[in-house]
XYZ file of C-alpha atoms in Angstrom:
40
model
C 172.185 16.559 49.827
C 172.036 18.412 46.544
C 175.270 18.677 46.541
C 175.332 15.039 46.132
C 173.191 15.185 42.822
C 175.062 17.210 41.692
C 178.474 15.710 41.674
C 176.911 12.635 40.925
C 175.238 14.182 37.189
C 178.526 16.256 37.036
C 180.571 12.725 36.931
C 178.051 10.974 34.099
C 178.068 13.901 32.222
C 182.253 13.902 32.045
C 181.986 10.284 31.183
C 179.253 10.693 28.905
C 181.257 13.441 27.094
C 184.495 11.628 27.399
C 182.223 8.197 25.642
C 182.963 5.851 28.460
C 181.567 2.539 29.763
C 180.414 3.146 33.688
C 182.201 -0.483 34.054
C 185.487 1.247 32.279
C 185.365 4.239 34.186
C 184.595 2.069 37.543
C 188.059 0.251 36.189
C 189.679 2.841 35.601
C 189.282 4.639 39.052
C 189.002 0.939 41.168
C 186.052 0.928 42.597
C 183.608 -1.523 41.389
C 180.751 -0.499 38.443
C 177.431 -0.909 41.091
C 178.852 1.867 43.347
C 180.027 4.018 40.735
C 176.248 3.775 39.875
C 174.588 4.705 42.709
C 177.284 8.279 42.809
C 175.952 8.857 39.531
């Protein structure tokens, strides 16, 4: 379970460094924003 938490945190940190909103990243990788929120 801790591996999943680490991956989610890394995705969120990377997204923030790029200045992307979660909705925009979700559109770019073709998933729903709510699913991205679950991952993060």
